[in-house]
Every structure is written in structure tokens, then in C-alpha cells.
mmCIF file of C-alpha atoms in Angstrom:
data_model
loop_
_atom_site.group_PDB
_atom_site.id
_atom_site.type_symbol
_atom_site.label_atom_id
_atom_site.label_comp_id
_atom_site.label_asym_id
_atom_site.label_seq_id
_atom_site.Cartn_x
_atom_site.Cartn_y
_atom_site.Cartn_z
ATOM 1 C CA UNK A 1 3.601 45.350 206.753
ATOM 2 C CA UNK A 2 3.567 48.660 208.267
ATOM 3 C CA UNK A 3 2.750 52.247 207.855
ATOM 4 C CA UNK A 4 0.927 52.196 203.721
ATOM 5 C CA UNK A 5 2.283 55.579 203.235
ATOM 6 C CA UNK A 6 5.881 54.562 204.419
ATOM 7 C CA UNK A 7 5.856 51.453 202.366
ATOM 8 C CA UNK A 8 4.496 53.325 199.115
ATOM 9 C CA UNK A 9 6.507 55.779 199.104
ATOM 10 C CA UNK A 10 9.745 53.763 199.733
ATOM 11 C CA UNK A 11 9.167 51.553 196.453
ATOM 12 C CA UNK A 12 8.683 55.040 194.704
ATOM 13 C CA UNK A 13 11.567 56.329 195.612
ATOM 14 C CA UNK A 14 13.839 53.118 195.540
ATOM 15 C CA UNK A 15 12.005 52.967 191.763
ATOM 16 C CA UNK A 16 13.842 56.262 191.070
ATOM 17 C CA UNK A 17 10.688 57.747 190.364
ATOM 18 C CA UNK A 18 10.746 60.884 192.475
ATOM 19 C CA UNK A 19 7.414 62.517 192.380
ATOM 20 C CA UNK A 20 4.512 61.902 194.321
ATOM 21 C CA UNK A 21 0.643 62.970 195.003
ATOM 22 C CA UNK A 22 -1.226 62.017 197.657
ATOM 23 C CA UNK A 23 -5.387 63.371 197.617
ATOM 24 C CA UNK A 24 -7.342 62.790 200.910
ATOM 25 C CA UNK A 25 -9.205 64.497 203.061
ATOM 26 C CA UNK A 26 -8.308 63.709 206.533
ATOM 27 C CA UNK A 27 -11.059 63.186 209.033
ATOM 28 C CA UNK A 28 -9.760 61.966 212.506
ATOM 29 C CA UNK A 29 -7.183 64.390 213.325
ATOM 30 C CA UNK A 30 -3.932 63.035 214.840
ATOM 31 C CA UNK A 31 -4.672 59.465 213.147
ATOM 32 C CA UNK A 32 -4.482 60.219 209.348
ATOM 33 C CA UNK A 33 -1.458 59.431 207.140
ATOM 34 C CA UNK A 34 -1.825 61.756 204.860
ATOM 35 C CA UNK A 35 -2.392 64.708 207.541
ATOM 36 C CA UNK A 36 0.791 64.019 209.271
ATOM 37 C CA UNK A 37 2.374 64.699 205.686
ATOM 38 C CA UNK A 38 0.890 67.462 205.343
ATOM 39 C CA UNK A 39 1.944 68.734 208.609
ATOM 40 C CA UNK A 40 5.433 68.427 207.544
ATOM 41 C CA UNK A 41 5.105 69.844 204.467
ATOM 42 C CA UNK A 42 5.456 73.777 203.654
ATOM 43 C CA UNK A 43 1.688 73.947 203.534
ATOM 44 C CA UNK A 44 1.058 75.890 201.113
ATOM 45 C CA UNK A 45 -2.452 77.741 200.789
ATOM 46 C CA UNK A 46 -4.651 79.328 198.214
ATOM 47 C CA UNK A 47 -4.174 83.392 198.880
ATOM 48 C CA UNK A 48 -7.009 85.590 196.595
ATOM 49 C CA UNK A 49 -6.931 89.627 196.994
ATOM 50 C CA UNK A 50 -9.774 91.554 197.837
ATOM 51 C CA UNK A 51 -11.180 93.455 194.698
ATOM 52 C CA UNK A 52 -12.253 96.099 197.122
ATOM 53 C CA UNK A 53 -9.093 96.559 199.642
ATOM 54 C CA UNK A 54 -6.235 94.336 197.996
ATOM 55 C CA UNK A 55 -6.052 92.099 201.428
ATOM 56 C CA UNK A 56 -4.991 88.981 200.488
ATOM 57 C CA UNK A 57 -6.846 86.264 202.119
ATOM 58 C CA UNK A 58 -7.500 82.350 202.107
ATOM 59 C CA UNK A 59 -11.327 81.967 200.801
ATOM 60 C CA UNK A 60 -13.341 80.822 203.784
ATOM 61 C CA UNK A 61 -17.343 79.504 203.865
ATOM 62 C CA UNK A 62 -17.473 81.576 207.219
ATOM 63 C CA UNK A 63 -17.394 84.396 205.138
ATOM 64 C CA UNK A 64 -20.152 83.703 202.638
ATOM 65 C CA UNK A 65 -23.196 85.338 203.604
ATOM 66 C CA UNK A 66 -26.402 84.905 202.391
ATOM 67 C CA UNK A 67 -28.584 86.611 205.236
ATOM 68 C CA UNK A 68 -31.023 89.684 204.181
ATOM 69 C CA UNK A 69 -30.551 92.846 205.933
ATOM 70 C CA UNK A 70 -33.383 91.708 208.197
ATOM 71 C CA UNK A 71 -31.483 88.377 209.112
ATOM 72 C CA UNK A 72 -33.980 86.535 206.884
ATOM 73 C CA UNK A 73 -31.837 83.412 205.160
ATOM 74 C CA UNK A 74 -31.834 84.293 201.459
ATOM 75 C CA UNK A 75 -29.338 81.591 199.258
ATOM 76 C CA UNK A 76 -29.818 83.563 196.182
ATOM 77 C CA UNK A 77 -28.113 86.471 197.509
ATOM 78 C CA UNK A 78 -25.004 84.800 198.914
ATOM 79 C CA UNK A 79 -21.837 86.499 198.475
ATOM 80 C CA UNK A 80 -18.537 86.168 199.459
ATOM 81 C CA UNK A 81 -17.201 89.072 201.987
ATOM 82 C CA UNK A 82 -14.002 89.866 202.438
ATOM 83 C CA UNK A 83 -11.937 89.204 205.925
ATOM 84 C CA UNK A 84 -10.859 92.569 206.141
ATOM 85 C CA UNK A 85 -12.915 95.806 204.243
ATOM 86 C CA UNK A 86 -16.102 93.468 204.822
ATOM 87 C CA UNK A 87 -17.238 94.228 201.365
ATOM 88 C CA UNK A 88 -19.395 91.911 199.550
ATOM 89 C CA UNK A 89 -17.901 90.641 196.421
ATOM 90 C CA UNK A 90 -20.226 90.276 193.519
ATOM 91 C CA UNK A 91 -20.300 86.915 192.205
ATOM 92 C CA UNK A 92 -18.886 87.826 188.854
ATOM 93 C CA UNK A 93 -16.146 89.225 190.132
ATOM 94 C CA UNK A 94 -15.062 86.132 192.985
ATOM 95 C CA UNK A 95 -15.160 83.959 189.262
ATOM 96 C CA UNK A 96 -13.489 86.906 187.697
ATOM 97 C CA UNK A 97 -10.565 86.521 190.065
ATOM 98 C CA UNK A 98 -10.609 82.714 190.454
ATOM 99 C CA UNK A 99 -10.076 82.366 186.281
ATOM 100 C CA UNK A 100 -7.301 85.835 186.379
ATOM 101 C CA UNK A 101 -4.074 84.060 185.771
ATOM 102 C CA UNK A 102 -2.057 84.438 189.044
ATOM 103 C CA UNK A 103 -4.887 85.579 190.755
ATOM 104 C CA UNK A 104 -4.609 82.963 193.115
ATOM 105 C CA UNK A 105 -0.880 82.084 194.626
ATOM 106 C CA UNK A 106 -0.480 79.184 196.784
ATOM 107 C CA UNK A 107 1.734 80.212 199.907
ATOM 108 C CA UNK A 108 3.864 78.274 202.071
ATOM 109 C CA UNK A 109 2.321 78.697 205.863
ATOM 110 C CA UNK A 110 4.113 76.611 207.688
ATOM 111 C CA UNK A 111 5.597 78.089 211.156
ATOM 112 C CA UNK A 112 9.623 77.825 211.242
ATOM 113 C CA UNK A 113 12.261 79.277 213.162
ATOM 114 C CA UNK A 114 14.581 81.762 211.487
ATOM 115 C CA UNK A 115 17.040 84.790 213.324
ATOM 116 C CA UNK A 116 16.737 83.057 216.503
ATOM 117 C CA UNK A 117 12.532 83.450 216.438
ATOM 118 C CA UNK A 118 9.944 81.204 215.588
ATOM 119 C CA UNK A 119 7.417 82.981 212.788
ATOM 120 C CA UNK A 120 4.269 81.858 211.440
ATOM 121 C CA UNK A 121 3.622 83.273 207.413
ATOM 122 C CA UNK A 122 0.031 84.010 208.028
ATOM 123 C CA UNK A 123 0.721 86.459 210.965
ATOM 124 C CA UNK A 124 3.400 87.781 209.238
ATOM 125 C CA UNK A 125 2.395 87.980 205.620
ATOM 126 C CA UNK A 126 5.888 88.120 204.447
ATOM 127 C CA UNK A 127 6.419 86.281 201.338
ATOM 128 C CA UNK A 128 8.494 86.062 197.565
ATOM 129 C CA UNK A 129 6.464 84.938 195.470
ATOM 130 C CA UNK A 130 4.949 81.350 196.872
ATOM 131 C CA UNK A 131 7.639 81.269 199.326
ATOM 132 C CA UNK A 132 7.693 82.061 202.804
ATOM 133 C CA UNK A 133 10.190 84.746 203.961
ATOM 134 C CA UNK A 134 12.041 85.795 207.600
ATOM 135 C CA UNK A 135 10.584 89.196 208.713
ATOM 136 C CA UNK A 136 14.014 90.010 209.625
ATOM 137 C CA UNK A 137 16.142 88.937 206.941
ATOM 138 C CA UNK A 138 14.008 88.230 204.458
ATOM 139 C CA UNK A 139 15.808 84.805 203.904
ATOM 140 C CA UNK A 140 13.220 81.801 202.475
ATOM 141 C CA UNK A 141 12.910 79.741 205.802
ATOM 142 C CA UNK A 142 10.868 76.642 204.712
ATOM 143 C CA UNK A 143 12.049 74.421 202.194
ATOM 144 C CA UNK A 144 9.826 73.820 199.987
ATOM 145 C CA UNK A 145 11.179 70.073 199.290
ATOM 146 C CA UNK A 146 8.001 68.656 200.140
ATOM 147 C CA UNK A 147 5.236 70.650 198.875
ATOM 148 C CA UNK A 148 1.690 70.275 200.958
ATOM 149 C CA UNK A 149 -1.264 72.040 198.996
ATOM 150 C CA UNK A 150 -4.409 72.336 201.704
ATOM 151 C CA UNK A 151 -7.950 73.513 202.001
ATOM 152 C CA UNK A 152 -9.367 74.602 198.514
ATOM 153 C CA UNK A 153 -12.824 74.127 198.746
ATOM 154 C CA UNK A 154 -15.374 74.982 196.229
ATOM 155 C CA UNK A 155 -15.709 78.562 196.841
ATOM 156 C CA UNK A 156 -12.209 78.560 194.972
ATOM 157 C CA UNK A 157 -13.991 77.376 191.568
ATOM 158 C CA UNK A 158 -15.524 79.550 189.202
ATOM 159 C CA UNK A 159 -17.715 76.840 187.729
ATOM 160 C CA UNK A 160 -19.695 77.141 191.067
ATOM 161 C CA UNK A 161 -22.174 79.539 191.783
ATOM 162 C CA UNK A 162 -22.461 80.562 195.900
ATOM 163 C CA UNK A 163 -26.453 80.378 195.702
ATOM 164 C CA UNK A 164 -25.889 76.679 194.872
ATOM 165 C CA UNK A 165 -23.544 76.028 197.335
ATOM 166 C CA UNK A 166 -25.515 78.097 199.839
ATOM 167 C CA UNK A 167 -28.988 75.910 199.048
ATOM 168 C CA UNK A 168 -26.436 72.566 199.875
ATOM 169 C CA UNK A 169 -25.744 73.790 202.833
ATOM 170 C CA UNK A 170 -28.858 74.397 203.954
ATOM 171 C CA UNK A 171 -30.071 71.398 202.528
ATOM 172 C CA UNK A 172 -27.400 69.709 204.904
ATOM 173 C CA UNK A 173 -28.355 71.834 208.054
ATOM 174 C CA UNK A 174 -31.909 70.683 207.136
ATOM 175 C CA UNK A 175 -32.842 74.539 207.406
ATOM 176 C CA UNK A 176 -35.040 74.278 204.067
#
């Protein structure tokens, strides 16, 4: 009959029922339903502060570490470290943060064209609130009519511990 996610959302909306969720994790890139909806929404992301610096950044497996200071692989001392100070974050305080109320703002990312200039929010870093702003007039630029929520892994939740996660990946790799 056609595109699922055309035809599903059509009978929603023709239902007058005007919310809807769509969960997947897209795998072939430029073939995936749900990805190309997420590519128009606002694509929003998870944003967490440093505890050390303040920098605001989206959490990021490439920066958990759990190498000795002889290079020695070590899960039990993984740690998340931060994009910008490089400061290890103690694994009491990544939960700490994770369970703050607030603590972790979704932001829209999505590029958009505003004051004659096309801008991309995670170069600029210019936001109210969850929503993206021009860095010259400080208008919103992306509507925010369909919300996209993307890439919160498990490092975002406080109920797992980075050792564990750090033995499954190994495990995975086939490096233990």
C-alpha cells in the first residue's frame, strides 16, 4: 500500500488523534523510515554540563575511558571524561547529574537558515531553553512542530554503572 509510516500516520491524523511516537533505531542509513523523520525533525539532543568546567556536552562512549595510566585496559576504572576540561568524572557524580532535575535538557540541533545564514546549534551553542536560537537575532529558528529526540544511550542512565558497560564492550570486541 505504500510507505507504513505515511499510511500510519495518515489514519492518526485523519482519526483526530494528533500525537505520535515512533522508537527505532535505524540501521541502513538513507533507507530507514523512521531516520528520514528524524531528519526533519528539530532533533533534539540530550545536553549534560561538565561538573568540572560547566561545558555542556552530548554524553558520548568515545569519551569513556577505562585505560590505566600505563595503557593497560582496566573496566573497573572506567569513567566518563569530559569533551572539553578532559576531567574524569567520578561515577557518582555522572548518576548524580543524570537523576538532578533539569540536569539534562534536550536541545533542538537541527541546522536552519535564519538572517540570511545557514547555522547549525551545536557550533553555535545558542539556545532558550530547549530551543534553538539565531546568533544574530536571537529569534527561535526551528519549529519545534515535530519533535525528534536522538541518541541517548546508556551512559545517560544512572541505573548503569560504566564498569558494566565497559566489560560489554569488551565482551563484544572479544578483548576479554
Amino acid at each position: 500500500e505504500g510507505n507504513i509510516v505515511k499510511l500510519f500516520l495518515n489514519r492518526l491524523f485523519k482519526s483526530r488523534r494528533g500525537l505520535a511516537i515512533m522508537v527505532c533505531s535505524p540501521t541502513v542509513a538513507g533507507e530507514s523510515n523512521i531516520e528520514s523523520l528524524i531528519l526533519k525533525s528539530d532533533r533534539r539532543r540530550p545536553f549534560v554540563a561538565c561538573p568540572c568546567c560547566g561545558v555542556e556536552q552530548i554524553l558520548s562512549w568515545d569519551n569513556v575511558d577505562f585505560k590505566t595510566s600505563s595503557g593497560k585496559v582496566d573496566p573497573d576504572i572506567a569513567a566518563y571524561v569530559c569533551t572539553s576540561c578532559h576531567q574524569r568524572w567520578a561515577e557518582n557524580e555522572r548518576k548524580r547529574l543524570l537523576m538532578t532535575e533539569g540536569a539534562v535538557p534536550w536541545r533542538q540541533t537541527r541546522h536552519f537558515e535564519c538572517c540570511g545564514e545557514r547555522q547549525d546549534p551545536m557550533i553555535n551553542q545558542m539556545w532558550d531553553g530547549h530551543f534553538a536560537v539565531c546568533k544574530k537575532c536571537e529569534r527561535h529558528a526551528v519549529s519545534n512542530k515535530d519533535a525528534g529526540f536522538e541518541e541517548a544511550s546508556a551512559i545517560y542512565s544512572p541505573e548503569e554503572e560504566l564498569p558494566n558497560m565497559a566489560r560489554e564492550w569488551l565482551d563484544c570486541q572479544g578483548s576479554r
